[in-house]
């Protein structure tokens, strides 16, 4: 994967990535598309409080997004 920093890896002033907002507010198609890009999201899955996009999906009760992100975390060999 591309190791160059991109706007897709950027964190906002609160430490959240685009994937945090997608997990909370967008469609599964958008999450799948972003993950299909040649970008390394691994180092930006957690914000500075340790919250991952999957946490935001869980708060909103977004079961399909939780399932998708769970698989992504397992594929990246990260602890849930």
Tab-separated table of N, CA, C and O in Angstrom:
chain	number	residue	atom	x	y	z
A	1	UNK	N	0.835	-1.193	0.000
A	1	UNK	CA	0.000	0.000	0.000
A	1	UNK	C	0.872	1.246	0.000
A	1	UNK	O	1.996	1.230	0.450
A	2	UNK	N	0.268	2.313	-0.446
A	2	UNK	CA	0.945	3.599	-0.497
A	2	UNK	C	1.232	4.092	0.921
A	2	UNK	O	0.344	4.203	1.741
A	3	UNK	N	2.471	4.384	1.230
A	3	UNK	CA	2.857	4.849	2.555
A	3	UNK	C	2.893	6.379	2.653
A	3	UNK	O	3.193	6.921	3.701
A	4	UNK	N	2.638	7.077	1.547
A	4	UNK	CA	2.635	8.542	1.553
A	4	UNK	C	1.401	9.049	2.301
A	4	UNK	O	0.303	8.550	2.107
A	5	UNK	N	1.554	10.047	3.169
A	5	UNK	CA	0.384	10.625	3.842
A	5	UNK	C	-0.569	11.264	2.827
A	5	UNK	O	-0.130	11.848	1.847
A	6	UNK	N	-1.830	11.116	3.057
A	6	UNK	CA	-2.839	11.700	2.179
A	6	UNK	C	-3.922	12.352	3.018
A	6	UNK	O	-3.970	12.172	4.241
A	7	UNK	N	-4.823	13.061	2.360
A	7	UNK	CA	-5.943	13.663	3.079
A	7	UNK	C	-6.829	12.585	3.695
A	7	UNK	O	-7.513	12.832	4.683
A	8	UNK	N	-6.798	11.368	3.145
A	8	UNK	CA	-7.596	10.285	3.708
A	8	UNK	C	-7.027	9.796	5.039
A	8	UNK	O	-7.712	9.175	5.825
A	9	UNK	N	-5.764	10.078	5.299
A	9	UNK	CA	-5.126	9.685	6.558
A	9	UNK	C	-5.114	10.820	7.577
A	9	UNK	O	-4.777	10.597	8.736
A	10	UNK	N	-5.471	12.002	7.144
A	10	UNK	CA	-5.388	13.178	8.013
A	10	UNK	C	-6.345	13.052	9.195
A	10	UNK	O	-7.411	12.453	9.102
A	11	UNK	N	-5.937	13.631	10.300
A	11	UNK	CA	-6.776	13.698	11.485
A	11	UNK	C	-7.215	15.143	11.680
A	11	UNK	O	-6.444	16.065	11.446
A	12	UNK	N	-8.458	15.320	12.113
A	12	UNK	CA	-8.931	16.677	12.366
A	12	UNK	C	-8.433	17.158	13.728
A	12	UNK	O	-7.666	16.471	14.403
A	13	UNK	N	-8.889	18.326	14.154
A	13	UNK	CA	-8.402	18.916	15.402
A	13	UNK	C	-8.775	18.096	16.639
A	13	UNK	O	-8.194	18.273	17.708
A	14	UNK	N	-9.715	17.163	16.485
A	14	UNK	CA	-10.130	16.298	17.585
A	14	UNK	C	-9.482	14.914	17.511
A	14	UNK	O	-9.739	14.064	18.354
A	15	UNK	N	-8.674	14.706	16.473
A	15	UNK	CA	-7.986	13.429	16.322
A	15	UNK	C	-8.773	12.375	15.563
A	15	UNK	O	-8.440	11.201	15.607
A	16	UNK	N	-9.817	12.800	14.849
A	16	UNK	CA	-10.648	11.853	14.117
A	16	UNK	C	-10.272	11.835	12.641
A	16	UNK	O	-10.000	12.879	12.044
A	17	UNK	N	-10.295	10.642	12.064
A	17	UNK	CA	-10.009	10.475	10.645
A	17	UNK	C	-11.308	10.468	9.850
A	17	UNK	O	-12.405	10.404	10.421
A	18	UNK	N	-11.178	10.484	8.549
A	18	UNK	CA	-12.358	10.400	7.693
A	18	UNK	C	-13.127	9.109	7.967
A	18	UNK	O	-14.351	9.085	7.921
A	19	UNK	N	-12.412	8.032	8.309
A	19	UNK	CA	-13.099	6.767	8.580
A	19	UNK	C	-13.960	6.834	9.833
A	19	UNK	O	-14.977	6.151	9.920
A	20	UNK	N	-13.603	7.659	10.802
A	20	UNK	CA	-14.473	7.844	11.969
A	20	UNK	C	-15.822	8.416	11.525
A	20	UNK	O	-16.874	7.923	11.935
A	21	UNK	N	-15.771	9.423	10.677
A	21	UNK	CA	-17.002	10.067	10.223
A	21	UNK	C	-17.798	9.171	9.284
A	21	UNK	O	-19.030	9.138	9.335
A	22	UNK	N	-17.105	8.431	8.440
A	22	UNK	CA	-17.788	7.485	7.545
A	22	UNK	C	-18.487	6.416	8.382
A	22	UNK	O	-19.639	6.074	8.128
A	23	UNK	N	-17.802	5.887	9.377
A	23	UNK	CA	-18.381	4.842	10.228
A	23	UNK	C	-19.629	5.343	10.946
A	23	UNK	O	-20.593	4.601	11.128
A	24	UNK	N	-19.615	6.590	11.325
A	24	UNK	CA	-20.745	7.158	12.063
A	24	UNK	C	-21.895	7.588	11.162
A	24	UNK	O	-23.060	7.355	11.499
A	25	UNK	N	-21.576	8.194	10.011
A	25	UNK	CA	-22.611	8.898	9.257
A	25	UNK	C	-22.830	8.467	7.817
A	25	UNK	O	-23.806	8.893	7.208
A	26	UNK	N	-21.948	7.689	7.234
A	26	UNK	CA	-22.037	7.442	5.802
A	26	UNK	C	-22.490	6.015	5.514
A	26	UNK	O	-22.830	5.259	6.410
A	27	UNK	N	-22.467	5.676	4.239
A	27	UNK	CA	-22.922	4.353	3.818
A	27	UNK	C	-21.766	3.362	3.804
A	27	UNK	O	-20.594	3.740	3.739
A	28	UNK	N	-22.129	2.102	3.826
A	28	UNK	CA	-21.138	1.036	3.748
A	28	UNK	C	-20.369	1.112	2.435
A	28	UNK	O	-19.163	0.844	2.400
A	29	UNK	N	-21.050	1.525	1.364
A	29	UNK	CA	-20.376	1.669	0.064
A	29	UNK	C	-19.199	2.638	0.144
A	29	UNK	O	-18.151	2.406	-0.454
A	30	UNK	N	-19.374	3.724	0.864
A	30	UNK	CA	-18.303	4.712	0.998
A	30	UNK	C	-17.130	4.105	1.772
A	30	UNK	O	-15.971	4.253	1.379
A	31	UNK	N	-17.413	3.392	2.856
A	31	UNK	CA	-16.350	2.750	3.633
A	31	UNK	C	-15.604	1.723	2.786
A	31	UNK	O	-14.373	1.673	2.808
A	32	UNK	N	-16.338	0.924	2.029
A	32	UNK	CA	-15.703	-0.076	1.168
A	32	UNK	C	-14.831	0.594	0.111
A	32	UNK	O	-13.723	0.141	-0.162
A	33	UNK	N	-15.327	1.682	-0.468
A	33	UNK	CA	-14.557	2.394	-1.479
A	33	UNK	C	-13.255	2.941	-0.891
A	33	UNK	O	-12.178	2.753	-1.459
A	34	UNK	N	-13.346	3.612	0.242
A	34	UNK	CA	-12.142	4.179	0.862
A	34	UNK	C	-11.118	3.093	1.194
A	34	UNK	O	-9.923	3.289	1.004
A	35	UNK	N	-11.596	1.952	1.650
A	35	UNK	CA	-10.680	0.864	1.993
A	35	UNK	C	-10.104	0.186	0.760
A	35	UNK	O	-9.079	-0.492	0.859
A	36	UNK	N	-10.734	0.369	-0.385
A	36	UNK	CA	-10.212	-0.223	-1.619
A	36	UNK	C	-9.088	0.623	-2.225
A	36	UNK	O	-8.356	0.146	-3.084
A	37	UNK	N	-8.940	1.855	-1.762
A	37	UNK	CA	-7.891	2.730	-2.270
A	37	UNK	C	-6.533	2.272	-1.768
A	37	UNK	O	-6.419	1.605	-0.743
A	38	UNK	N	-5.511	2.651	-2.456
A	38	UNK	CA	-4.155	2.246	-2.109
A	38	UNK	C	-3.594	3.175	-1.028
A	38	UNK	O	-2.642	3.910	-1.246
A	39	UNK	N	-4.243	3.134	0.150
A	39	UNK	CA	-3.872	4.007	1.261
A	39	UNK	C	-3.747	3.155	2.515
A	39	UNK	O	-4.551	2.266	2.764
A	40	UNK	N	-2.752	3.425	3.319
A	40	UNK	CA	-2.547	2.714	4.577
A	40	UNK	C	-3.310	3.420	5.685
A	40	UNK	O	-2.896	4.457	6.178
A	41	UNK	N	-4.466	2.861	6.080
A	41	UNK	CA	-5.275	3.437	7.158
A	41	UNK	C	-4.839	2.933	8.527
A	41	UNK	O	-5.284	3.425	9.538
A	42	UNK	N	-3.968	1.947	8.582
A	42	UNK	CA	-3.630	1.261	9.820
A	42	UNK	C	-3.244	2.212	10.948
A	42	UNK	O	-3.770	2.114	12.042
A	43	UNK	N	-2.361	3.127	10.689
A	43	UNK	CA	-1.868	3.986	11.759
A	43	UNK	C	-2.863	5.050	12.190
A	43	UNK	O	-2.643	5.746	13.170
A	44	UNK	N	-3.962	5.180	11.500
A	44	UNK	CA	-4.940	6.219	11.829
A	44	UNK	C	-6.302	5.660	12.204
A	44	UNK	O	-7.288	6.382	12.171
A	45	UNK	N	-6.361	4.393	12.571
A	45	UNK	CA	-7.653	3.834	12.954
A	45	UNK	C	-8.108	4.319	14.329
A	45	UNK	O	-9.276	4.348	14.601
A	46	UNK	N	-7.196	4.684	15.195
A	46	UNK	CA	-7.552	5.158	16.538
A	46	UNK	C	-7.290	6.655	16.650
A	46	UNK	O	-6.285	7.143	16.160
A	47	UNK	N	-8.211	7.352	17.345
A	47	UNK	CA	-7.946	8.765	17.607
A	47	UNK	C	-7.083	8.866	18.856
A	47	UNK	O	-6.664	7.864	19.433
A	48	UNK	N	-6.825	10.066	19.319
A	48	UNK	CA	-5.921	10.230	20.458
A	48	UNK	C	-6.508	9.717	21.771
A	48	UNK	O	-5.794	9.557	22.742
A	49	UNK	N	-7.808	9.415	21.791
A	49	UNK	CA	-8.440	8.806	22.966
A	49	UNK	C	-8.581	7.297	22.824
A	49	UNK	O	-9.214	6.654	23.649
A	50	UNK	N	-8.024	6.748	21.728
A	50	UNK	CA	-8.089	5.307	21.502
A	50	UNK	C	-9.365	4.831	20.835
A	50	UNK	O	-9.580	3.638	20.696
A	51	UNK	N	-10.219	5.761	20.436
A	51	UNK	CA	-11.470	5.382	19.783
A	51	UNK	C	-11.224	5.096	18.309
A	51	UNK	O	-10.595	5.890	17.618
A	52	UNK	N	-11.726	3.977	17.866
A	52	UNK	CA	-11.626	3.592	16.460
A	52	UNK	C	-12.954	3.856	15.772
A	52	UNK	O	-13.989	4.007	16.426
A	53	UNK	N	-12.953	3.887	14.446
A	53	UNK	CA	-14.210	4.058	13.725
A	53	UNK	C	-15.283	3.054	14.153
A	53	UNK	O	-16.459	3.388	14.213
A	54	UNK	N	-14.862	1.839	14.498
A	54	UNK	CA	-15.838	0.827	14.916
A	54	UNK	C	-16.588	1.267	16.180
A	54	UNK	O	-17.762	0.947	16.355
A	55	UNK	N	-15.937	2.039	17.035
A	55	UNK	CA	-16.612	2.551	18.226
A	55	UNK	C	-17.740	3.499	17.835
A	55	UNK	O	-18.820	3.462	18.420
A	56	UNK	N	-17.461	4.344	16.855
A	56	UNK	CA	-18.492	5.285	16.413
A	56	UNK	C	-19.653	4.566	15.750
A	56	UNK	O	-20.803	4.927	15.937
A	57	UNK	N	-19.350	3.536	14.971
A	57	UNK	CA	-20.413	2.748	14.343
A	57	UNK	C	-21.264	2.070	15.420
A	57	UNK	O	-22.496	2.020	15.306
A	58	UNK	N	-20.622	1.583	16.471
A	58	UNK	CA	-21.355	0.912	17.550
A	58	UNK	C	-22.278	1.873	18.289
A	58	UNK	O	-23.423	1.533	18.595
A	59	UNK	N	-21.784	3.070	18.564
A	59	UNK	CA	-22.615	4.068	19.251
A	59	UNK	C	-23.879	4.371	18.452
A	59	UNK	O	-24.950	4.560	19.020
A	60	UNK	N	-23.753	4.371	17.133
A	60	UNK	CA	-24.902	4.649	16.263
A	60	UNK	C	-25.718	3.395	15.935
A	60	UNK	O	-26.703	3.473	15.226
A	61	UNK	N	-25.275	2.219	16.413
A	61	UNK	CA	-26.013	0.985	16.155
A	61	UNK	C	-25.950	0.528	14.706
A	61	UNK	O	-26.868	-0.115	14.213
A	62	UNK	N	-24.860	0.813	14.032
A	62	UNK	CA	-24.716	0.517	12.604
A	62	UNK	C	-24.092	-0.874	12.424
A	62	UNK	O	-22.901	-1.026	12.230
A	63	UNK	N	-24.938	-1.888	12.478
A	63	UNK	CA	-24.500	-3.283	12.495
A	63	UNK	C	-23.690	-3.656	11.262
A	63	UNK	O	-22.632	-4.290	11.382
A	64	UNK	N	-24.148	-3.284	10.063
A	64	UNK	CA	-23.398	-3.622	8.849
A	64	UNK	C	-22.013	-2.974	8.857
A	64	UNK	O	-21.022	-3.593	8.459
A	65	UNK	N	-21.934	-1.741	9.314
A	65	UNK	CA	-20.655	-1.048	9.377
A	65	UNK	C	-19.755	-1.713	10.422
A	65	UNK	O	-18.553	-1.893	10.192
A	66	UNK	N	-20.318	-2.103	11.548
A	66	UNK	CA	-19.547	-2.802	12.579
A	66	UNK	C	-18.974	-4.098	12.020
A	66	UNK	O	-17.790	-4.399	12.222
A	67	UNK	N	-19.792	-4.858	11.311
A	67	UNK	CA	-19.320	-6.112	10.724
A	67	UNK	C	-18.200	-5.861	9.723
A	67	UNK	O	-17.193	-6.577	9.712
A	68	UNK	N	-18.355	-4.855	8.885
A	68	UNK	CA	-17.329	-4.519	7.901
A	68	UNK	C	-16.031	-4.101	8.586
A	68	UNK	O	-14.948	-4.586	8.256
A	69	UNK	N	-16.126	-3.210	9.549
A	69	UNK	CA	-14.936	-2.729	10.240
A	69	UNK	C	-14.288	-3.832	11.079
A	69	UNK	O	-13.065	-3.873	11.204
A	70	UNK	N	-15.080	-4.717	11.637
A	70	UNK	CA	-14.524	-5.857	12.377
A	70	UNK	C	-13.655	-6.701	11.468
A	70	UNK	O	-12.552	-7.102	11.846
A	71	UNK	N	-14.144	-6.973	10.270
A	71	UNK	CA	-13.360	-7.760	9.314
A	71	UNK	C	-12.088	-7.008	8.940
A	71	UNK	O	-11.012	-7.603	8.862
A	72	UNK	N	-12.180	-5.712	8.746
A	72	UNK	CA	-11.005	-4.908	8.414
A	72	UNK	C	-9.973	-4.983	9.533
A	72	UNK	O	-8.792	-5.167	9.279
A	73	UNK	N	-10.392	-4.865	10.779
A	73	UNK	CA	-9.476	-4.941	11.903
A	73	UNK	C	-8.822	-6.316	11.995
A	73	UNK	O	-7.635	-6.433	12.269
A	74	UNK	N	-9.590	-7.361	11.751
A	74	UNK	CA	-9.034	-8.713	11.774
A	74	UNK	C	-8.029	-8.879	10.633
A	74	UNK	O	-6.944	-9.413	10.816
A	75	UNK	N	-8.374	-8.370	9.442
A	75	UNK	CA	-7.463	-8.454	8.304
A	75	UNK	C	-6.157	-7.712	8.570
A	75	UNK	O	-5.104	-8.086	8.089
A	76	UNK	N	-6.224	-6.648	9.352
A	76	UNK	CA	-5.033	-5.873	9.676
A	76	UNK	C	-4.303	-6.443	10.887
A	76	UNK	O	-3.292	-5.931	11.315
A	77	UNK	N	-4.874	-7.523	11.470
A	77	UNK	CA	-4.297	-8.172	12.632
A	77	UNK	C	-4.173	-7.209	13.809
A	77	UNK	O	-3.160	-7.136	14.483
A	78	UNK	N	-5.253	-6.440	14.027
A	78	UNK	CA	-5.309	-5.523	15.167
A	78	UNK	C	-6.186	-6.119	16.243
A	78	UNK	O	-7.111	-6.873	15.971
A	79	UNK	N	-5.929	-5.784	17.480
A	79	UNK	CA	-6.779	-6.219	18.576
A	79	UNK	C	-8.063	-5.416	18.569
A	79	UNK	O	-8.040	-4.212	18.377
A	80	UNK	N	-9.186	-6.097	18.799
A	80	UNK	CA	-10.474	-5.400	18.854
A	80	UNK	C	-10.712	-4.812	20.221
A	80	UNK	O	-10.418	-5.225	21.219
